[in-house]
Amino acid sequence: MRSPVLENLDPDERAAVLAAARSCSFGTGEVVFSAGDPAESVHLVVAGHLAVRVSTRDGDLATLSILGPGAWIGELSLLPGLAPATRSATVLALDPVETLALSRSAFGALCEQHPRVERLVVALMAERIRELSTDLLEARYVGLDRRVASCLHRLVDVYGTDRARAVIPLTQEHLAGLVGAARPRVNEVLQRLVVEQVVELGRGRVVVTDLEALARKLDL
């Protein structure tokens, strides 16, 4: 499990952060935290995958992102003096998940002993802003075909599967939430990719069979 954010710290600082965190385990479908829960800690994903979901106006749950090993969630809870009182989204385990949870109080104590650890918050927020900027740009200016291709390409990395035949164990409903479109429209795009032999569709999964062809759709 790699975490680029932790790699910005020196070895002693990194070891101190990991030592201050507590190990947590979640079974498939288990909620890590719910919208409205107290925002008191940040989680580093060690193993498994998490879905970040929010409620829509219709009362449905929309999937905003899928996180894998090395990702952080709940970083706003560490903002000194600015942390929100409650969580803004619901996070649940898509498969067995292991995390390291760093509480706000433990982080404060760390910063007193290792002042440069406070850079962790800056790095996490910078990473989140980059992700949000990319999502906003795609939502406003990129067509659905390219958004779906971009989403699938990112998910291949998140799941770390065999790149020759990458299995993404998500439903089309999940994908629709991730790209901000209705499921029938996402299905139309996926069916075109099936015809082009870029993906195969299965029950609750998408298999990327030609990653190079998918990358070409993104000019990569």
Short mmCIF file of C-alpha atoms in Angstrom, two decimals:
data_model
loop_
_atom_site.label_atom_id
_atom_site.label_comp_id
_atom_site.label_asym_id
_atom_site.label_seq_id
_atom_site.Cartn_x
_atom_site.Cartn_y
_atom_site.Cartn_z
CA MET A 1 0.00 0.00 0.00
CA ARG A 2 1.51 3.32 -1.14
CA SER A 3 0.38 6.74 0.00
CA PRO A 4 1.97 9.61 -1.94
CA VAL A 5 0.86 12.01 0.81
CA LEU A 6 2.80 10.09 3.47
CA GLU A 7 5.83 9.93 1.20
CA ASN A 8 6.07 13.73 1.48
CA LEU A 9 7.04 13.28 5.15
CA ASP A 10 10.46 12.17 6.35
CA PRO A 11 10.78 8.61 7.75
CA ASP A 12 10.45 9.63 11.42
CA GLU A 13 7.37 11.74 10.75
CA ARG A 14 5.81 8.99 8.65
CA ALA A 15 6.45 6.42 11.36
CA ALA A 16 4.92 8.72 13.98
CA VAL A 17 1.75 9.18 11.93
CA LEU A 18 1.32 5.45 11.40
CA ALA A 19 2.01 4.70 15.08
CA ALA A 20 -0.64 7.23 16.18
CA ALA A 21 -3.35 5.70 13.95
CA ARG A 22 -5.57 2.81 15.01
CA SER A 23 -6.42 -0.16 12.80
CA CYS A 24 -10.05 -0.57 11.70
CA SER A 25 -11.77 -3.40 9.81
CA PHE A 26 -15.05 -3.30 7.88
CA GLY A 27 -16.97 -6.10 6.21
CA THR A 28 -18.56 -5.90 2.77
CA GLY A 29 -21.46 -3.46 2.87
CA GLU A 30 -20.53 -2.11 6.29
CA VAL A 31 -20.71 1.67 6.80
CA VAL A 32 -17.43 3.35 7.76
CA PHE A 33 -19.29 6.54 8.64
CA SER A 34 -22.58 8.16 7.64
CA ALA A 35 -23.50 11.67 6.62
CA GLY A 36 -24.31 13.54 9.81
CA ASP A 37 -21.92 11.53 12.00
CA PRO A 38 -19.39 13.51 14.07
CA ALA A 39 -16.31 14.35 11.98
CA GLU A 40 -13.52 13.28 14.30
CA SER A 41 -10.98 11.32 12.26
CA VAL A 42 -9.41 10.70 8.87
CA HIS A 43 -9.05 7.19 7.39
CA LEU A 44 -6.19 5.88 5.26
CA VAL A 45 -7.29 2.89 3.16
CA VAL A 46 -4.85 0.02 3.63
CA ALA A 47 -6.80 -2.70 1.79
CA GLY A 48 -10.14 -2.99 0.03
CA HIS A 49 -12.38 -0.41 -1.61
CA LEU A 50 -14.78 2.24 -0.35
CA ALA A 51 -17.69 4.02 -2.02
CA VAL A 52 -18.38 7.65 -1.13
CA ARG A 53 -22.10 8.38 -1.45
CA VAL A 54 -24.46 11.30 -0.93
CA SER A 55 -28.23 11.54 -0.87
CA THR A 56 -29.96 13.12 -3.86
CA ARG A 57 -33.07 15.29 -3.69
CA ASP A 58 -35.11 12.21 -4.56
CA GLY A 59 -33.73 10.35 -1.56
CA ASP A 60 -31.50 8.04 -3.61
CA LEU A 61 -27.80 7.50 -2.92
CA ALA A 62 -25.40 8.69 -5.63
CA THR A 63 -21.83 7.36 -5.73
CA LEU A 64 -19.32 10.21 -5.94
CA SER A 65 -16.08 8.26 -5.88
CA ILE A 66 -14.46 4.88 -5.36
CA LEU A 67 -11.37 4.74 -3.17
CA GLY A 68 -8.72 2.05 -3.01
CA PRO A 69 -5.51 1.37 -1.06
CA GLY A 70 -3.47 4.52 -0.41
CA ALA A 71 -6.47 6.85 -0.52
CA TRP A 72 -7.58 9.07 2.37
CA ILE A 73 -11.13 9.97 3.36
CA GLY A 74 -12.44 12.46 5.93
CA GLU A 75 -9.48 14.84 5.78
CA LEU A 76 -11.67 17.87 6.56
CA SER A 77 -11.88 16.63 10.15
CA LEU A 78 -8.21 17.59 10.64
CA LEU A 79 -8.53 21.24 9.63
CA PRO A 80 -7.50 23.26 12.70
CA GLY A 81 -10.38 25.46 13.82
CA LEU A 82 -12.24 24.92 10.54
CA ALA A 83 -13.24 21.26 10.72
CA PRO A 84 -16.94 20.60 10.07
CA ALA A 85 -18.90 19.21 13.00
CA THR A 86 -20.40 16.36 10.98
CA ARG A 87 -19.65 14.19 7.96
CA SER A 88 -21.01 15.41 4.62
CA ALA A 89 -21.14 11.98 2.92
CA THR A 90 -21.68 8.31 3.67
CA VAL A 91 -18.76 5.93 3.12
CA LEU A 92 -19.25 2.18 2.91
CA ALA A 93 -17.10 -0.84 2.21
CA LEU A 94 -17.55 -2.49 -1.19
CA ASP A 95 -15.47 -5.47 -0.07
CA PRO A 96 -13.51 -6.32 3.10
CA VAL A 97 -11.67 -3.13 4.04
CA GLU A 98 -8.78 -2.30 6.36
CA THR A 99 -8.05 1.31 7.30
CA LEU A 100 -5.83 3.30 9.63
CA ALA A 101 -7.86 5.96 11.45
CA LEU A 102 -6.13 9.07 12.75
CA SER A 103 -8.24 11.07 15.21
CA ARG A 104 -8.24 14.85 15.38
CA SER A 105 -6.82 14.76 18.92
CA ALA A 106 -4.05 12.34 17.94
CA PHE A 107 -3.18 14.52 14.96
CA GLY A 108 -2.99 17.59 17.21
CA ALA A 109 -0.59 15.80 19.55
CA LEU A 110 1.51 14.69 16.58
CA CYS A 111 1.80 18.26 15.31
CA GLU A 112 3.11 19.39 18.71
CA GLN A 113 5.85 16.76 18.62
CA HIS A 114 6.50 16.92 14.87
CA PRO A 115 5.40 20.37 13.59
CA ARG A 116 6.02 19.47 9.96
CA VAL A 117 3.36 16.74 10.13
CA GLU A 118 0.84 19.57 9.76
CA ARG A 119 1.83 19.56 6.08
CA LEU A 120 -0.21 16.37 5.83
CA VAL A 121 -3.41 18.41 5.89
CA VAL A 122 -2.14 20.79 3.20
CA ALA A 123 -1.16 17.86 0.97
CA LEU A 124 -4.51 16.12 1.47
CA MET A 125 -6.47 19.27 0.71
CA ALA A 126 -4.37 20.02 -2.38
CA GLU A 127 -5.01 16.49 -3.67
CA ARG A 128 -8.74 16.82 -3.03
CA ILE A 129 -8.90 20.20 -4.80
CA ARG A 130 -7.16 18.72 -7.86
CA GLU A 131 -9.67 15.87 -7.94
CA LEU A 132 -12.65 18.23 -7.60
CA SER A 133 -11.29 20.53 -10.31
CA THR A 134 -10.92 17.58 -12.68
CA ASP A 135 -14.44 16.37 -11.91
CA LEU A 136 -15.90 19.84 -12.45
CA LEU A 137 -14.06 20.28 -15.75
CA GLU A 138 -15.27 16.91 -17.02
CA ALA A 139 -18.85 17.52 -15.87
CA ARG A 140 -19.05 20.89 -17.66
CA TYR A 141 -17.02 20.44 -20.82
CA VAL A 142 -16.51 16.74 -21.57
CA GLY A 143 -18.99 14.53 -23.42
CA LEU A 144 -20.43 11.44 -21.77
CA ASP A 145 -18.49 8.94 -23.91
CA ARG A 146 -15.21 10.44 -22.80
CA ARG A 147 -16.37 10.74 -19.17
CA VAL A 148 -17.22 7.04 -19.08
CA ALA A 149 -13.90 6.11 -20.70
CA SER A 150 -12.01 8.33 -18.23
CA CYS A 151 -13.90 6.82 -15.28
CA LEU A 152 -13.14 3.26 -16.39
CA HIS A 153 -9.48 4.12 -16.92
CA ARG A 154 -9.21 5.51 -13.37
CA LEU A 155 -11.00 2.50 -11.92
CA VAL A 156 -8.50 0.12 -13.50
CA ASP A 157 -5.85 1.88 -11.39
CA VAL A 158 -8.03 1.93 -8.27
CA TYR A 159 -8.67 -1.80 -8.42
CA GLY A 160 -5.12 -2.64 -9.47
CA THR A 161 -6.37 -5.54 -11.53
CA ASP A 162 -4.73 -7.44 -14.38
CA ARG A 163 -4.31 -4.70 -16.96
CA ALA A 164 -4.71 -7.19 -19.80
CA ARG A 165 -8.19 -8.05 -18.53
CA ALA A 166 -9.13 -5.59 -15.80
CA VAL A 167 -12.20 -6.54 -13.77
CA ILE A 168 -14.07 -3.60 -12.25
CA PRO A 169 -16.65 -5.08 -9.86
CA LEU A 170 -19.12 -2.19 -9.99
CA THR A 171 -22.68 -1.93 -11.25
CA GLN A 172 -23.79 0.41 -13.99
CA GLU A 173 -25.65 2.32 -11.28
CA HIS A 174 -22.31 2.98 -9.59
CA LEU A 175 -20.78 4.13 -12.87
CA ALA A 176 -23.75 6.41 -13.56
CA GLY A 177 -23.19 8.17 -10.25
CA LEU A 178 -19.47 8.49 -10.86
CA VAL A 179 -19.93 10.18 -14.25
CA GLY A 180 -23.04 12.17 -13.31
CA ALA A 181 -25.45 10.69 -15.85
CA ALA A 182 -28.57 8.53 -15.95
CA ARG A 183 -27.97 4.78 -15.99
CA PRO A 184 -29.66 4.20 -19.40
CA ARG A 185 -27.32 6.73 -21.03
CA VAL A 186 -24.28 5.13 -19.41
CA ASN A 187 -25.48 1.75 -20.64
CA GLU A 188 -25.62 3.10 -24.21
CA VAL A 189 -21.99 4.17 -23.96
CA LEU A 190 -20.95 0.82 -22.50
CA GLN A 191 -22.78 -1.05 -25.26
CA ARG A 192 -20.80 0.92 -27.86
CA LEU A 193 -17.59 -0.07 -26.06
CA VAL A 194 -18.74 -3.69 -26.14
CA VAL A 195 -19.24 -3.50 -29.91
CA GLU A 196 -15.73 -2.02 -30.23
CA GLN A 197 -14.42 -4.92 -28.09
CA VAL A 198 -13.01 -2.52 -25.49
CA VAL A 199 -15.08 -3.90 -22.60
CA GLU A 200 -17.25 -6.84 -21.66
CA LEU A 201 -20.27 -6.53 -19.40
CA GLY A 202 -21.20 -8.98 -16.67
CA ARG A 203 -23.53 -9.03 -13.71
CA GLY A 204 -22.33 -6.30 -11.37
CA ARG A 205 -19.06 -5.76 -13.21
CA VAL A 206 -17.33 -4.28 -16.23
CA VAL A 207 -14.25 -5.99 -17.70
CA VAL A 208 -11.82 -3.80 -19.62
CA THR A 209 -10.38 -6.08 -22.28
CA ASP A 210 -8.44 -3.50 -24.32
CA LEU A 211 -6.87 -0.88 -22.06
CA GLU A 212 -4.83 0.60 -24.92
CA ALA A 213 -7.97 1.25 -26.96
CA LEU A 214 -9.60 2.82 -23.91
CA ALA A 215 -6.57 5.06 -23.39
CA ARG A 216 -6.67 6.15 -27.03
CA LYS A 217 -10.16 7.53 -26.42
CA LEU A 218 -8.54 9.82 -23.87
CA ASP A 219 -5.55 10.69 -26.09
CA LEU A 220 -3.21 9.04 -23.56
#
